[in-house]
Amino acid sequence: MKGSGRHTPQQIADTLRERIRAGVLRVGERLPTQADLAEEFGVERGTVRQALRVLHEDGLLSNVSKGSPPRVAEPGPAREEPQPTMVALAPRLTDAFAAPHVRIDAVCLTAQSLIPALGEPLRLIHDGRLRPERIDVRILLPSRDINLAFPVSVDAGSDEDAVHQRWLAMRNAQGQVLQYNLQALRGTHDIDVHVAFRALPFTPPAKLYLLNGAEALYAYYMVTRRAEPTESGTLEMYDTLGSESLLFSFEKRTGRRDAAFVEQSQKWFDALWETITTDLTLS
């Protein structure tokens, strides 16, 4: 039967996965050897190795490629429930800043959530408890020249410019603060820091944060009607409170589907960044 190719790597992985779930293969127990599995399924060892990699990426196997049969892994922690951006983003950024080379990519409406979330990793850097060697931050924010989908005035044509100018002032001020706080690390801690902004030609329907290419944080913007007091009166608008948007986390280490989402999100961001050649002016 060997070499007949009647089973694909995915089919073999699914069969072994079911044995693990049913308790036929228990936590900590070694799998049969690749030779035994190849004989059982009538395939080459290379096909078995591919199947084992699939299960390893799903977090079901440990000690893969160690020279002896892998073991059934301990169950991973349950995925956390999504939390508001203001709650979830800061600890994720703090973990990301523990890397020697920090890479943060973001697509958002403004930098409103990023500024307070960066407070803790910056504090730990100043305290000497974190010491990255390089920080690269790339942020895509909407262009000032487009008609935003939100925020917009409740009454079409009324106060449209005031609503747009309010958003633009927030975008610019927050971006400047973020840029200054990060670039100041060059002088205070001799860290190689690069911060760049580019102008999106559309309103992002969701926010996306990519941390060191290993985690993707994603949240849909929820649009609501609200009133904003100003010196000249009250602006009635449809807007979103980005800090309250529920943030979903996808990590490479938690499974194949999560890993695929992270990788595809990073590829999408990189392609969009290269396509957009207009640098954002924060003024």
Coordinates of C-alpha atoms in Angstrom, one line a residue:
M1 CA 0.0 0.0 0.0
K2 CA 3.0 2.3 0.6
G3 CA 3.1 5.1 -2.0
S4 CA -0.4 4.6 -3.2
G5 CA -1.2 8.2 -2.3
R6 CA -4.8 7.4 -1.3
H7 CA -4.6 9.8 1.6
T8 CA -3.7 13.4 1.5
P9 CA -1.9 15.2 4.4
Q10 CA -5.1 16.9 5.4
Q11 CA -7.0 13.6 5.5
I12 CA -4.3 12.0 7.7
A13 CA -4.3 15.1 10.0
D14 CA -8.1 15.0 10.3
T15 CA -8.0 11.3 11.3
L16 CA -5.3 11.8 13.9
R17 CA -7.1 14.9 15.2
E18 CA -10.2 12.9 15.7
R19 CA -8.2 10.2 17.6
I20 CA -6.8 13.0 19.9
R21 CA -10.2 14.4 20.5
A22 CA -11.7 11.0 21.2
G23 CA -8.9 10.2 23.7
V24 CA -7.5 7.3 21.7
L25 CA -4.3 9.4 21.7
R26 CA -3.9 11.0 25.1
V27 CA -2.1 14.2 26.2
G28 CA 1.6 13.5 26.6
E29 CA 1.5 10.3 24.6
R30 CA 3.8 9.8 21.7
L31 CA 2.3 9.2 18.2
P32 CA 3.3 6.2 16.2
T33 CA 6.5 6.6 14.2
Q34 CA 6.4 8.2 10.8
A35 CA 7.2 4.7 9.3
D36 CA 4.2 3.2 11.1
L37 CA 1.9 6.0 10.1
A38 CA 3.1 5.8 6.5
E39 CA 2.4 2.1 6.4
E40 CA -1.1 2.5 8.0
F41 CA -2.2 5.2 5.6
G42 CA -0.4 3.8 2.5
V43 CA 1.6 7.0 1.8
E44 CA 5.2 8.2 1.7
R45 CA 6.8 9.5 4.9
G46 CA 6.8 13.0 3.4
T47 CA 3.0 13.0 3.3
V48 CA 3.0 12.0 7.0
R49 CA 5.4 14.8 7.9
Q50 CA 3.1 17.3 6.2
A51 CA 0.2 16.0 8.2
L52 CA 2.1 16.3 11.5
R53 CA 3.0 19.9 10.6
V54 CA -0.7 20.7 10.2
L55 CA -1.4 19.3 13.6
H56 CA 1.5 21.1 15.1
E57 CA 0.3 24.4 13.7
D58 CA -3.1 23.6 15.2
G59 CA -1.4 23.3 18.6
L60 CA -2.2 19.6 19.0
L61 CA 1.3 18.3 18.8
S62 CA 4.6 19.2 20.5
N63 CA 8.2 18.2 19.9
V64 CA 7.7 17.9 16.2
S65 CA 11.0 17.5 14.2
K66 CA 12.9 16.5 17.3
G67 CA 14.0 13.1 15.9
S68 CA 11.5 11.1 17.8
P69 CA 7.7 10.8 17.4
P70 CA 5.9 14.0 18.6
R71 CA 3.7 14.0 21.6
V72 CA 0.1 15.1 22.0
A73 CA 0.3 18.6 23.4
E74 CA -1.4 20.0 26.4
P75 CA -4.6 21.9 25.5
G76 CA -3.8 25.5 24.9
P77 CA -5.5 28.3 26.8
A78 CA -9.0 29.1 25.7
R79 CA -9.3 32.1 23.5
E80 CA -10.0 35.3 25.4
E81 CA -13.3 37.0 24.8
P82 CA -13.0 40.2 22.7
Q83 CA -12.5 43.3 24.9
P84 CA -12.9 47.0 24.2
T85 CA -9.9 48.5 22.4
M86 CA -9.0 50.7 25.4
V87 CA -8.7 47.6 27.6
A88 CA -7.1 45.1 25.3
L89 CA -4.6 47.1 23.2
A90 CA -2.2 48.2 26.0
P91 CA -1.1 44.8 27.3
R92 CA -0.7 43.5 23.7
L93 CA 1.5 46.4 22.8
T94 CA 3.5 45.9 26.0
D95 CA 4.2 42.3 25.1
A96 CA 5.2 43.4 21.5
F97 CA 7.7 45.9 22.9
A98 CA 9.6 43.1 24.6
A99 CA 11.0 42.1 21.2
P100 CA 14.4 43.5 20.1
H101 CA 12.8 44.7 16.9
V102 CA 9.3 46.1 17.4
R103 CA 7.1 46.3 14.3
I104 CA 3.7 48.0 14.6
D105 CA 1.4 48.4 11.6
A106 CA -2.0 50.0 12.0
V107 CA -5.0 51.0 9.9
C108 CA -7.4 53.2 11.8
L109 CA -9.6 56.4 11.7
T110 CA -7.3 58.3 14.1
A111 CA -4.6 57.4 16.6
Q112 CA -6.9 57.9 19.5
S113 CA -6.6 54.4 20.9
L114 CA -2.9 54.0 20.2
I115 CA -1.7 57.0 22.3
P116 CA -2.9 55.7 25.8
A117 CA -2.1 52.1 24.8
L118 CA 1.6 53.1 24.2
G119 CA 1.8 54.7 27.6
E120 CA 2.7 51.5 29.4
P121 CA 5.4 50.2 27.1
L122 CA 6.9 53.7 27.0
R123 CA 6.9 53.8 30.8
L124 CA 8.6 50.5 31.0
I125 CA 11.3 51.6 28.5
H126 CA 12.0 54.8 30.6
D127 CA 12.1 52.5 33.7
G128 CA 14.7 50.3 32.1
R129 CA 12.5 47.2 32.1
L130 CA 12.1 47.1 28.3
R131 CA 14.9 47.8 25.9
P132 CA 14.1 47.3 22.2
E133 CA 16.9 48.1 19.8
R134 CA 14.6 49.3 16.9
I135 CA 11.0 50.4 16.6
D136 CA 9.2 50.6 13.2
V137 CA 5.7 52.0 13.1
R138 CA 3.6 52.4 10.0
I139 CA 0.1 53.9 10.2
L140 CA -2.5 54.3 7.6
L141 CA -5.0 57.1 8.3
P142 CA -7.7 58.6 6.0
S143 CA -6.7 61.4 3.7
R144 CA -7.9 64.9 4.6
D145 CA -9.2 65.2 1.0
I146 CA -11.8 62.4 0.9
N147 CA -15.4 62.5 1.9
L148 CA -15.5 60.3 5.0
A149 CA -18.1 57.7 5.5
F150 CA -18.0 58.7 9.2
P151 CA -18.0 61.0 11.1
V152 CA -20.6 62.9 9.2
S153 CA -23.3 65.4 10.1
V154 CA -26.7 64.1 10.9
D155 CA -28.2 66.7 8.6
A156 CA -26.7 66.3 5.1
G157 CA -25.0 69.5 4.1
S158 CA -25.4 71.0 7.6
D159 CA -22.2 71.4 9.6
E160 CA -20.4 68.9 7.3
D161 CA -17.3 71.1 7.2
A162 CA -17.3 71.6 11.0
V163 CA -17.5 67.8 11.6
H164 CA -14.8 67.1 9.1
Q165 CA -12.5 69.8 10.5
R166 CA -13.1 68.4 14.0
W167 CA -12.0 64.9 12.9
L168 CA -9.0 66.4 11.0
A169 CA -7.8 68.3 14.0
M170 CA -8.0 65.1 16.1
R171 CA -6.2 63.0 13.5
N172 CA -3.4 65.5 13.2
A173 CA -3.0 66.2 16.9
Q174 CA -3.0 62.6 17.9
G175 CA -0.6 61.6 15.2
Q176 CA 1.8 64.4 16.2
V177 CA 1.7 63.3 19.8
L178 CA 2.3 59.6 18.9
Q179 CA 5.2 60.5 16.6
Y180 CA 6.8 62.8 19.1
N181 CA 6.6 60.3 22.0
L182 CA 8.1 57.5 20.0
Q183 CA 10.8 59.5 18.2
A184 CA 11.9 61.0 21.6
L185 CA 13.3 57.6 22.4
R186 CA 16.1 58.2 19.9
G187 CA 17.6 60.8 22.2
T188 CA 16.7 59.5 25.6
H189 CA 17.5 55.8 25.0
D190 CA 19.4 55.6 21.7
I191 CA 16.7 53.5 20.1
D192 CA 16.5 53.4 16.3
V193 CA 12.9 54.7 15.8
H194 CA 11.0 55.1 12.5
V195 CA 7.5 56.4 12.4
A196 CA 5.6 56.9 9.1
F197 CA 2.1 57.8 8.1
R198 CA 0.4 57.4 4.7
A199 CA -2.9 58.7 3.5
L200 CA -5.8 56.2 2.9
P201 CA -8.1 57.1 0.0
F202 CA -11.1 55.6 1.9
T203 CA -12.7 55.4 5.3
P204 CA -11.6 52.1 7.0
P205 CA -14.7 50.2 8.1
A206 CA -12.6 48.5 10.8
K207 CA -9.3 49.0 12.7
L208 CA -6.4 46.7 12.4
Y209 CA -3.2 46.4 14.4
L210 CA -0.4 44.1 13.4
L211 CA 2.2 43.4 16.1
N212 CA 5.6 42.1 15.1
G213 CA 4.0 40.0 12.3
A214 CA 2.9 37.6 15.0
E215 CA -0.5 39.0 16.1
A216 CA -3.4 40.7 14.4
L217 CA -5.9 42.7 16.4
Y218 CA -9.1 43.5 14.6
A219 CA -12.2 45.5 15.5
Y220 CA -15.2 46.7 13.6
Y221 CA -16.2 50.3 13.9
M222 CA -19.7 50.7 15.3
V223 CA -21.3 53.9 14.1
T224 CA -23.6 55.7 16.5
R225 CA -25.4 59.0 16.6
R226 CA -24.1 61.4 19.2
A227 CA -23.7 65.1 20.0
E228 CA -20.4 66.8 20.4
P229 CA -20.4 70.2 22.3
T230 CA -18.1 72.8 20.8
E231 CA -17.4 76.5 21.4
S232 CA -19.7 77.4 18.6
G233 CA -22.5 75.1 19.5
T234 CA -23.4 71.3 19.4
L235 CA -22.5 69.1 16.5
E236 CA -25.0 66.3 15.8
M237 CA -23.1 63.6 14.0
Y238 CA -22.9 59.9 13.1
D239 CA -19.6 58.9 14.6
T240 CA -17.8 55.9 16.1
L241 CA -16.1 55.5 19.5
G242 CA -13.1 53.6 18.5
S243 CA -11.8 53.1 22.0
E244 CA -15.0 51.0 22.7
S245 CA -14.8 48.8 19.6
L246 CA -14.4 45.2 20.6
L247 CA -10.9 44.0 19.7
F248 CA -10.5 40.4 18.4
S249 CA -7.0 38.8 18.7
F250 CA -5.5 36.4 16.2
E251 CA -2.1 34.9 17.1
K252 CA 0.1 32.7 15.0
R253 CA 0.8 30.3 17.9
T254 CA -2.9 29.6 18.6
G255 CA -3.6 27.6 15.5
R256 CA -3.5 27.3 11.7
R257 CA -6.6 29.4 11.1
D258 CA -5.3 32.2 13.3
A259 CA -1.8 32.0 11.7
A260 CA -3.4 32.3 8.2
F261 CA -5.4 35.4 9.3
V262 CA -2.2 37.0 10.7
E263 CA -0.2 36.2 7.6
Q264 CA -2.9 37.4 5.1
S265 CA -3.5 40.6 7.1
Q266 CA 0.2 41.4 7.0
K267 CA 0.4 40.7 3.3
W268 CA -2.6 42.9 2.7
F269 CA -1.1 45.7 4.8
D270 CA 2.2 45.5 3.1
A271 CA 0.6 45.6 -0.4
L272 CA -1.6 48.5 0.6
W273 CA 1.4 50.4 2.0
E274 CA 3.4 50.0 -1.2
T275 CA 0.4 51.0 -3.3
I276 CA -0.3 54.2 -1.4
T277 CA 2.6 56.6 -2.2
T278 CA 1.1 59.7 -0.5
D279 CA 2.7 60.5 2.8
L280 CA 0.3 61.9 5.4
T281 CA 0.7 65.5 6.4
L282 CA -0.1 66.0 10.1
S283 CA -1.0 69.7 9.7

